[in-house]
Each structure stands twice: as structure tokens, then as C-alpha cells.
PDB file of C-alpha atoms in Angstrom:
ATOM      1  CA  MET A   1     -40.941  80.735   3.735  1.00 49.00           C
ATOM      2  CA  THR A   2     -42.636  79.574   0.596  1.00 51.00           C
ATOM      3  CA  ALA A   3     -45.682  77.390   0.897  1.00 51.00           C
ATOM      4  CA  GLN A   4     -45.148  73.766   0.043  1.00 53.00           C
ATOM      5  CA  ALA A   5     -46.614  72.611  -3.219  1.00 53.00           C
ATOM      6  CA  LYS A   6     -49.773  70.664  -2.776  1.00 54.00           C
ATOM      7  CA  LYS A   7     -49.006  66.956  -2.851  1.00 52.00           C
ATOM      8  CA  PRO A   8     -51.000  64.783  -5.243  1.00 52.00           C
ATOM      9  CA  PRO A   9     -53.373  62.253  -3.691  1.00 51.00           C
ATOM     10  CA  ARG A  10     -51.609  59.128  -2.527  1.00 49.00           C
ATOM     11  CA  TRP A  11     -51.817  56.219  -4.998  1.00 45.00           C
ATOM     12  CA  ALA A  12     -53.123  58.584  -7.668  1.00 49.00           C
ATOM     13  CA  ASP A  13     -53.369  56.633 -10.960  1.00 53.00           C
ATOM     14  CA  ALA A  14     -51.289  53.802  -9.482  1.00 51.00           C
ATOM     15  CA  VAL A  15     -54.116  51.410  -8.642  1.00 50.00           C
ATOM     16  CA  PRO A  16     -57.317  51.125 -10.657  1.00 61.00           C
ATOM     17  CA  ALA A  17     -60.423  52.352  -8.903  1.00 71.00           C
ATOM     18  CA  ARG A  18     -62.643  49.697  -7.403  1.00 73.00           C
ATOM     19  CA  GLU A  19     -65.026  50.002 -10.341  1.00 74.00           C
ATOM     20  CA  ALA A  20     -62.176  49.496 -12.804  1.00 78.00           C
ATOM     21  CA  GLN A  21     -60.953  46.413 -10.957  1.00 82.00           C
ATOM     22  CA  PHE A  22     -64.477  45.034 -11.015  1.00 82.00           C
ATOM     23  CA  GLU A  23     -64.707  45.595 -14.774  1.00 82.00           C
ATOM     24  CA  ILE A  24     -61.315  43.943 -15.395  1.00 83.00           C
ATOM     25  CA  LYS A  25     -62.411  40.831 -13.510  1.00 82.00           C
ATOM     26  CA  ARG A  26     -65.781  40.803 -15.234  1.00 82.00           C
ATOM     27  CA  ARG A  27     -64.034  41.044 -18.614  1.00 81.00           C
ATOM     28  CA  ALA A  28     -61.783  38.101 -17.687  1.00 81.00           C
ATOM     29  CA  LEU A  29     -64.860  36.118 -16.732  1.00 81.00           C
ATOM     30  CA  VAL A  30     -66.477  36.798 -20.105  1.00 82.00           C
ATOM     31  CA  ARG A  31     -63.308  35.708 -21.930  1.00 80.00           C
ATOM     32  CA  GLU A  32     -63.133  32.452 -19.969  1.00 79.00           C
ATOM     33  CA  ALA A  33     -66.824  31.827 -20.477  1.00 79.00           C
ATOM     34  CA  ALA A  34     -66.394  32.403 -24.219  1.00 77.00           C
ATOM     35  CA  ARG A  35     -63.705  29.717 -24.273  1.00 77.00           C
ATOM     36  CA  ALA A  36     -65.964  27.341 -22.356  1.00 78.00           C
ATOM     37  CA  PHE A  37     -68.890  28.036 -24.670  1.00 78.00           C
ATOM     38  CA  GLY A  38     -66.597  27.432 -27.637  1.00 72.00           C
ATOM     39  CA  ARG A  39     -65.555  24.041 -26.268  1.00 76.00           C
ATOM     40  CA  SER A  40     -68.930  22.709 -25.164  1.00 78.00           C
ATOM     41  CA  GLY A  41     -71.558  25.056 -26.557  1.00 80.00           C
ATOM     42  CA  PHE A  42     -73.595  27.707 -24.784  1.00 82.00           C
ATOM     43  CA  HIS A  43     -76.418  25.440 -23.675  1.00 84.00           C
ATOM     44  CA  ASN A  44     -74.078  22.665 -22.496  1.00 86.00           C
ATOM     45  CA  THR A  45     -71.883  24.855 -20.287  1.00 85.00           C
ATOM     46  CA  SER A  46     -72.889  25.557 -16.692  1.00 87.00           C
ATOM     47  CA  LEU A  47     -71.913  28.432 -14.444  1.00 85.00           C
ATOM     48  CA  GLU A  48     -70.252  25.838 -12.215  1.00 87.00           C
ATOM     49  CA  GLU A  49     -67.883  24.898 -15.052  1.00 85.00           C
ATOM     50  CA  ILE A  50     -67.026  28.540 -15.694  1.00 83.00           C
ATOM     51  CA  ALA A  51     -66.364  29.128 -11.994  1.00 85.00           C
ATOM     52  CA  GLU A  52     -64.133  26.054 -11.902  1.00 85.00           C
ATOM     53  CA  ALA A  53     -62.168  27.234 -14.935  1.00 79.00           C
ATOM     54  CA  LEU A  54     -61.614  30.597 -13.242  1.00 80.00           C
ATOM     55  CA  GLY A  55     -60.689  28.971  -9.949  1.00 83.00           C
ATOM     56  CA  VAL A  56     -63.441  30.704  -7.992  1.00 83.00           C
ATOM     57  CA  THR A  57     -66.540  29.568  -6.160  1.00 85.00           C
ATOM     58  CA  LYS A  58     -69.967  29.902  -7.702  1.00 84.00           C
ATOM     59  CA  PRO A  59     -71.023  32.476  -5.053  1.00 86.00           C
ATOM     60  CA  ALA A  60     -67.951  34.534  -5.982  1.00 82.00           C
ATOM     61  CA  LEU A  61     -68.951  34.293  -9.624  1.00 83.00           C
ATOM     62  CA  TYR A  62     -72.356  35.716  -8.754  1.00 85.00           C
ATOM     63  CA  ARG A  63     -70.670  38.975  -7.772  1.00 84.00           C
ATOM     64  CA  TYR A  64     -70.086  39.604 -11.486  1.00 84.00           C
ATOM     65  CA  VAL A  65     -72.875  37.797 -13.348  1.00 83.00           C
ATOM     66  CA  ARG A  66     -76.128  36.121 -12.408  1.00 85.00           C
ATOM     67  CA  THR A  67     -76.886  34.024 -15.476  1.00 87.00           C
ATOM     68  CA  LYS A  68     -75.303  32.554 -18.593  1.00 87.00           C
ATOM     69  CA  HIS A  69     -77.511  34.856 -20.640  1.00 90.00           C
ATOM     70  CA  GLU A  70     -75.852  37.845 -19.027  1.00 89.00           C
ATOM     71  CA  ILE A  71     -72.463  36.475 -20.098  1.00 86.00           C
ATOM     72  CA  LEU A  72     -73.696  35.959 -23.651  1.00 87.00           C
ATOM     73  CA  PHE A  73     -75.029  39.514 -23.693  1.00 90.00           C
ATOM     74  CA  GLU A  74     -71.675  40.864 -22.475  1.00 87.00           C
ATOM     75  CA  ALA A  75     -69.760  38.856 -25.090  1.00 86.00           C
ATOM     76  CA  LYS A  76     -71.927  40.155 -27.902  1.00 88.00           C
ATOM     77  CA  THR A  77     -71.599  43.697 -26.531  1.00 89.00           C
ATOM     78  CA  ILE A  78     -67.805  43.346 -26.553  1.00 87.00           C
ATOM     79  CA  ALA A  79     -67.976  42.257 -30.194  1.00 87.00           C
ATOM     80  CA  PHE A  80     -70.103  45.244 -31.226  1.00 91.00           C
ATOM     81  CA  ASP A  81     -67.791  47.560 -29.287  1.00 91.00           C
ATOM     82  CA  ALA A  82     -64.874  46.010 -31.211  1.00 91.00           C
ATOM     83  CA  GLY A  83     -66.700  46.655 -34.470  1.00 93.00           C
ATOM     84  CA  ALA A  84     -67.252  50.312 -33.603  1.00 95.00           C
ATOM     85  CA  ARG A  85     -63.621  50.669 -32.577  1.00 95.00           C
ATOM     86  CA  ALA A  86     -62.462  48.987 -35.795  1.00 96.00           C
ATOM     87  CA  ARG A  87     -64.519  51.459 -37.855  1.00 97.00           C
ATOM     88  CA  ASP A  88     -63.019  54.387 -35.954  1.00 97.00           C
ATOM     89  CA  MET A  89     -59.489  53.031 -36.425  1.00 97.00           C
ATOM     90  CA  ALA A  90     -60.033  52.509 -40.149  1.00 97.00           C
ATOM     91  CA  ALA A  91     -61.422  56.033 -40.560  1.00 97.00           C
ATOM     92  CA  ALA A  92     -58.441  57.505 -38.705  1.00 97.00           C
ATOM     93  CA  GLU A  93     -55.888  55.577 -40.758  1.00 97.00           C
ATOM     94  CA  SER A  94     -57.108  56.197 -44.291  1.00 97.00           C
ATOM     95  CA  SER A  95     -59.365  58.509 -46.292  1.00 96.00           C
ATOM     96  CA  ASP A  96     -59.640  56.021 -49.159  1.00 97.00           C
ATOM     97  CA  PRO A  97     -63.021  54.226 -48.991  1.00 97.00           C
ATOM     98  CA  LEU A  98     -61.740  50.846 -50.182  1.00 96.00           C
ATOM     99  CA  GLU A  99     -58.741  50.936 -47.860  1.00 97.00           C
ATOM    100  CA  ARG A 100     -61.019  51.875 -44.976  1.00 97.00           C
ATOM    101  CA  LEU A 101     -63.118  48.800 -45.663  1.00 97.00           C
ATOM    102  CA  ARG A 102     -60.014  46.624 -45.756  1.00 97.00           C
ATOM    103  CA  LEU A 103     -58.702  48.087 -42.519  1.00 98.00           C
ATOM    104  CA  TYR A 104     -62.060  47.617 -40.829  1.00 97.00           C
ATOM    105  CA  ILE A 105     -62.027  43.881 -41.622  1.00 97.00           C
ATOM    106  CA  VAL A 106     -58.443  43.468 -40.416  1.00 97.00           C
ATOM    107  CA  HIS A 107     -58.988  45.397 -37.193  1.00 96.00           C
ATOM    108  CA  TYR A 108     -62.357  43.849 -36.400  1.00 94.00           C
ATOM    109  CA  ILE A 109     -61.156  40.248 -36.679  1.00 93.00           C
ATOM    110  CA  ASP A 110     -57.973  41.081 -34.777  1.00 92.00           C
ATOM    111  CA  LEU A 111     -59.837  42.862 -31.973  1.00 90.00           C
ATOM    112  CA  VAL A 112     -62.628  40.368 -31.491  1.00 87.00           C
ATOM    113  CA  THR A 113     -60.350  37.316 -31.480  1.00 85.00           C
ATOM    114  CA  SER A 114     -57.935  38.876 -28.985  1.00 82.00           C
ATOM    115  CA  GLU A 115     -60.660  40.351 -26.784  1.00 74.00           C
ATOM    116  CA  LEU A 116     -62.774  37.209 -26.473  1.00 71.00           C
ATOM    117  CA  GLY A 117     -60.068  34.555 -26.745  1.00 60.00           C
ATOM    118  CA  SER A 118     -62.527  32.212 -28.401  1.00 59.00           C
ATOM    119  CA  TYR A 119     -65.392  34.021 -30.004  1.00 67.00           C
ATOM    120  CA  ALA A 120     -67.498  31.003 -30.926  1.00 67.00           C
ATOM    121  CA  VAL A 121     -70.014  32.468 -28.497  1.00 72.00           C
ATOM    122  CA  LEU A 122     -70.880  35.052 -31.145  1.00 73.00           C
ATOM    123  CA  ALA A 123     -72.331  32.324 -33.356  1.00 75.00           C
ATOM    124  CA  GLU A 124     -75.009  31.804 -30.715  1.00 82.00           C
ATOM    125  CA  PRO A 125     -78.241  33.362 -32.070  1.00 86.00           C
ATOM    126  CA  VAL A 126     -79.789  36.406 -30.454  1.00 90.00           C
ATOM    127  CA  THR A 127     -82.903  34.310 -29.859  1.00 90.00           C
ATOM    128  CA  SER A 128     -80.970  32.552 -27.075  1.00 90.00           C
ATOM    129  CA  LEU A 129     -81.274  35.762 -25.066  1.00 92.00           C
ATOM    130  CA  PRO A 130     -84.376  36.832 -23.131  1.00 94.00           C
ATOM    131  CA  PRO A 131     -86.258  39.752 -24.737  1.00 95.00           C
ATOM    132  CA  GLU A 132     -84.864  42.404 -22.366  1.00 95.00           C
ATOM    133  CA  LEU A 133     -81.319  41.491 -23.439  1.00 95.00           C
ATOM    134  CA  ALA A 134     -82.043  40.561 -27.043  1.00 95.00           C
ATOM    135  CA  GLU A 135     -83.541  43.923 -28.025  1.00 96.00           C
ATOM    136  CA  PRO A 136     -80.439  46.034 -27.190  1.00 96.00           C
ATOM    137  CA  ILE A 137     -78.303  43.583 -29.167  1.00 94.00           C
ATOM    138  CA  ARG A 138     -80.647  43.830 -32.144  1.00 96.00           C
ATOM    139  CA  GLY A 139     -80.249  47.601 -31.912  1.00 96.00           C
ATOM    140  CA  ARG A 140     -76.461  47.247 -32.069  1.00 95.00           C
ATOM    141  CA  MET A 141     -76.849  44.896 -35.043  1.00 94.00           C
ATOM    142  CA  ARG A 142     -78.879  47.478 -36.937  1.00 96.00           C
ATOM    143  CA  GLU A 143     -76.397  50.234 -36.072  1.00 96.00           C
ATOM    144  CA  ALA A 144     -73.428  48.170 -37.297  1.00 95.00           C
ATOM    145  CA  ASP A 145     -75.245  47.148 -40.469  1.00 96.00           C
ATOM    146  CA  ARG A 146     -76.036  50.767 -41.373  1.00 97.00           C
ATOM    147  CA  ALA A 147     -72.415  51.814 -40.807  1.00 97.00           C
ATOM    148  CA  LEU A 148     -71.027  48.985 -42.926  1.00 97.00           C
ATOM    149  CA  ARG A 149     -73.481  49.596 -45.754  1.00 98.00           C
ATOM    150  CA  ALA A 150     -72.360  53.232 -45.783  1.00 97.00           C
ATOM    151  CA  MET A 151     -68.714  52.121 -46.016  1.00 97.00           C
ATOM    152  CA  VAL A 152     -69.504  49.838 -48.942  1.00 97.00           C
ATOM    153  CA  GLN A 153     -71.573  52.521 -50.686  1.00 97.00           C
ATOM    154  CA  ALA A 154     -68.680  54.979 -50.333  1.00 97.00           C
ATOM    155  CA  ALA A 155     -66.321  52.481 -51.988  1.00 96.00           C
ATOM    156  CA  MET A 156     -68.840  51.979 -54.812  1.00 96.00           C
ATOM    157  CA  ASP A 157     -69.313  55.732 -55.273  1.00 97.00           C
ATOM    158  CA  SER A 158     -65.537  56.198 -55.490  1.00 95.00           C
ATOM    159  CA  GLY A 159     -65.380  53.738 -58.389  1.00 94.00           C
ATOM    160  CA  ALA A 160     -63.218  51.289 -56.431  1.00 93.00           C
ATOM    161  CA  MET A 161     -65.826  48.556 -56.864  1.00 94.00           C
ATOM    162  CA  PRO A 162     -68.820  48.055 -59.160  1.00 94.00           C
ATOM    163  CA  GLN A 163     -72.166  49.513 -58.159  1.00 93.00           C
ATOM    164  CA  GLY A 164     -74.443  47.008 -56.478  1.00 93.00           C
ATOM    165  CA  ASP A 165     -76.553  46.379 -53.409  1.00 95.00           C
ATOM    166  CA  PRO A 166     -74.578  47.343 -50.250  1.00 96.00           C
ATOM    167  CA  LYS A 167     -76.949  45.236 -48.147  1.00 96.00           C
ATOM    168  CA  LEU A 168     -75.996  42.072 -50.039  1.00 95.00           C
ATOM    169  CA  ALA A 169     -72.314  43.003 -49.997  1.00 95.00           C
ATOM    170  CA  VAL A 170     -72.348  43.375 -46.210  1.00 96.00           C
ATOM    171  CA  ALA A 171     -74.282  40.117 -45.827  1.00 94.00           C
ATOM    172  CA  PHE A 172     -71.664  38.409 -48.015  1.00 93.00           C
ATOM    173  CA  PHE A 173     -68.542  39.438 -46.147  1.00 94.00           C
ATOM    174  CA  MET A 174     -69.933  39.624 -42.614  1.00 93.00           C
ATOM    175  CA  GLY A 175     -71.426  36.159 -43.048  1.00 90.00           C
ATOM    176  CA  ALA A 176     -67.961  34.876 -43.894  1.00 90.00           C
ATOM    177  CA  ILE A 177     -66.333  36.799 -41.031  1.00 90.00           C
ATOM    178  CA  ASN A 178     -68.875  35.704 -38.442  1.00 84.00           C
ATOM    179  CA  HIS A 179     -68.444  32.087 -39.516  1.00 84.00           C
ATOM    180  CA  ILE A 180     -64.846  32.288 -38.255  1.00 85.00           C
ATOM    181  CA  ALA A 181     -66.424  31.846 -34.833  1.00 78.00           C
ATOM    182  CA  ARG A 182     -67.215  28.249 -35.760  1.00 77.00           C
ATOM    183  CA  TRP A 183     -63.606  27.211 -36.284  1.00 83.00           C
ATOM    184  CA  TYR A 184     -61.280  29.810 -34.777  1.00 81.00           C
ATOM    185  CA  ASP A 185     -58.775  28.400 -32.299  1.00 79.00           C
ATOM    186  CA  PRO A 186     -56.825  30.941 -30.191  1.00 77.00           C
ATOM    187  CA  ASN A 187     -54.037  28.356 -29.993  1.00 82.00           C
ATOM    188  CA  GLY A 188     -54.045  27.707 -33.736  1.00 85.00           C
ATOM    189  CA  LYS A 189     -51.329  28.421 -36.291  1.00 89.00           C
ATOM    190  CA  MET A 190     -52.673  31.814 -37.384  1.00 91.00           C
ATOM    191  CA  THR A 191     -53.228  34.873 -35.244  1.00 89.00           C
ATOM    192  CA  GLY A 192     -56.400  36.912 -35.455  1.00 89.00           C
ATOM    193  CA  ARG A 193     -54.431  39.616 -37.259  1.00 93.00           C
ATOM    194  CA  GLN A 194     -53.196  37.159 -39.887  1.00 95.00           C
ATOM    195  CA  ILE A 195     -56.697  35.817 -40.409  1.00 94.00           C
ATOM    196  CA  GLY A 196     -57.960  39.387 -40.726  1.00 95.00           C
ATOM    197  CA  GLU A 197     -55.388  40.261 -43.394  1.00 96.00           C
ATOM    198  CA  THR A 198     -56.231  37.116 -45.358  1.00 96.00           C
ATOM    199  CA  PHE A 199     -59.986  37.604 -45.148  1.00 96.00           C
ATOM    200  CA  ALA A 200     -59.668  41.264 -46.115  1.00 96.00           C
ATOM    201  CA  GLY A 201     -57.909  40.195 -49.306  1.00 95.00           C
ATOM    202  CA  PHE A 202     -60.626  37.655 -50.088  1.00 94.00           C
ATOM    203  CA  VAL A 203     -63.406  40.162 -49.463  1.00 94.00           C
ATOM    204  CA  LEU A 204     -61.962  43.003 -51.493  1.00 94.00           C
ATOM    205  CA  ASN A 205     -61.116  40.723 -54.411  1.00 93.00           C
ATOM    206  CA  GLY A 206     -64.653  39.368 -54.331  1.00 92.00           C
ATOM    207  CA  LEU A 207     -66.323  42.766 -54.174  1.00 91.00           C
ATOM    208  CA  ARG A 208     -64.159  44.303 -56.903  1.00 88.00           C
ATOM    209  CA  GLY A 209     -64.837  41.401 -59.258  1.00 78.00           C
ATOM    210  CA  ARG A 210     -63.000  41.215 -62.551  1.00 53.00           C
ATOM    211  CA  GLY A 211     -62.394  44.955 -62.467  1.00 45.00           C
TER     212      GLY A 211
END
């Protein structure tokens, strides 16, 4: 008699692990909080209001976050993660420096608007965070800035756009992109992807100039 094949563990891959379920709920909380912050502002929104919007009690909310600052930190972390993912996607999709820059803008706006629902929270300055949370975010800001400057420099070196200061170029287009947080409406007429495509056209036309 042949030995029976070893059966896989019951429920294998069918139900997320407890840690994964926790992270999914925490992510949902951050999205709802971002919407609340977008409606009323970070400083005018209480944890009670966020709990009410989620349909949970405040003690239940405390299982996932302890303060509004923690939510703000998580939202900004999600945005920087989206930026890193957008850079990776752009690099995988094209070897052309200018096209990579265009794809980054499209993917970043699409990802951050879909991930956060309303990303007005990103307009909140880092100074709203306590030092222990602000410093890691500043580190992510520096990392993203270096990566974007390198992308712009590569496009300049390829001859796709005039030589100039990559630092100013990044400040120009990221300032415009980050300002979307002030007016973006997840229920508006345009999707994040459509806004990304439009902004990418504006940015590339601006950086290429008359050439």
C-alpha cells in the first residue's frame, strides 16, 4: 500500500493570517481618517469622529492607533510607499528616461489617490508630527527627492530635455502634484489615473520647453 500524500495544512492561503487581517483593518482606518481629515482638517477631526465614521467604538479604534498623529504618520508612509512603487513600475515598463518620468507621475497620482481615498492629509506639514514620527518621514522625503532628481538628470543627460537644475525641476512638478491634495475629490469627475495622465503631460511639456 502506498503512503498517502501529505495533506496541506487546513485553510492554507484561504484566510489571511491574523497579522494580515490586522493590517487590512488598520489600512481601512487610515483611508477613512484621510477622508475625515480632508473634510474637516487634521486639527479639527477627533478620533471619536473617525470611530463613528468606521462604525466602531473608540476603545476598538485604540486597538489599531493611539493618536491622530499616528494616523498622519501612517498616511504619509503610505504615500512614500506609493512613490517608491511608482518608481519601480516606471523602471520596469520603460528604459527611456523621459518616459520613465512620465510613467512615474501617472502611477504615483493613481496609486496615492486610490490608496488614501482622499489624500488631503498629505498637505498637512511634517511639523504637525512629534519629533519621533517627523524624523522618519523627513528621511523618506530626502530619499524620494534624491531618486526623483536622478530621474530628471537622466532625462537631461539623454537630451530629452534641456540641461538645468534637477532640484528645481523636482520642486516644480512635485509642488504641483502635491497641491492636488488640496482639491482632489474621490467622487469627482476625473479618476486619479486621468489626473495623472493630464499632469504628466503638463509636466513634460513644461520641462522640455520650446524644444
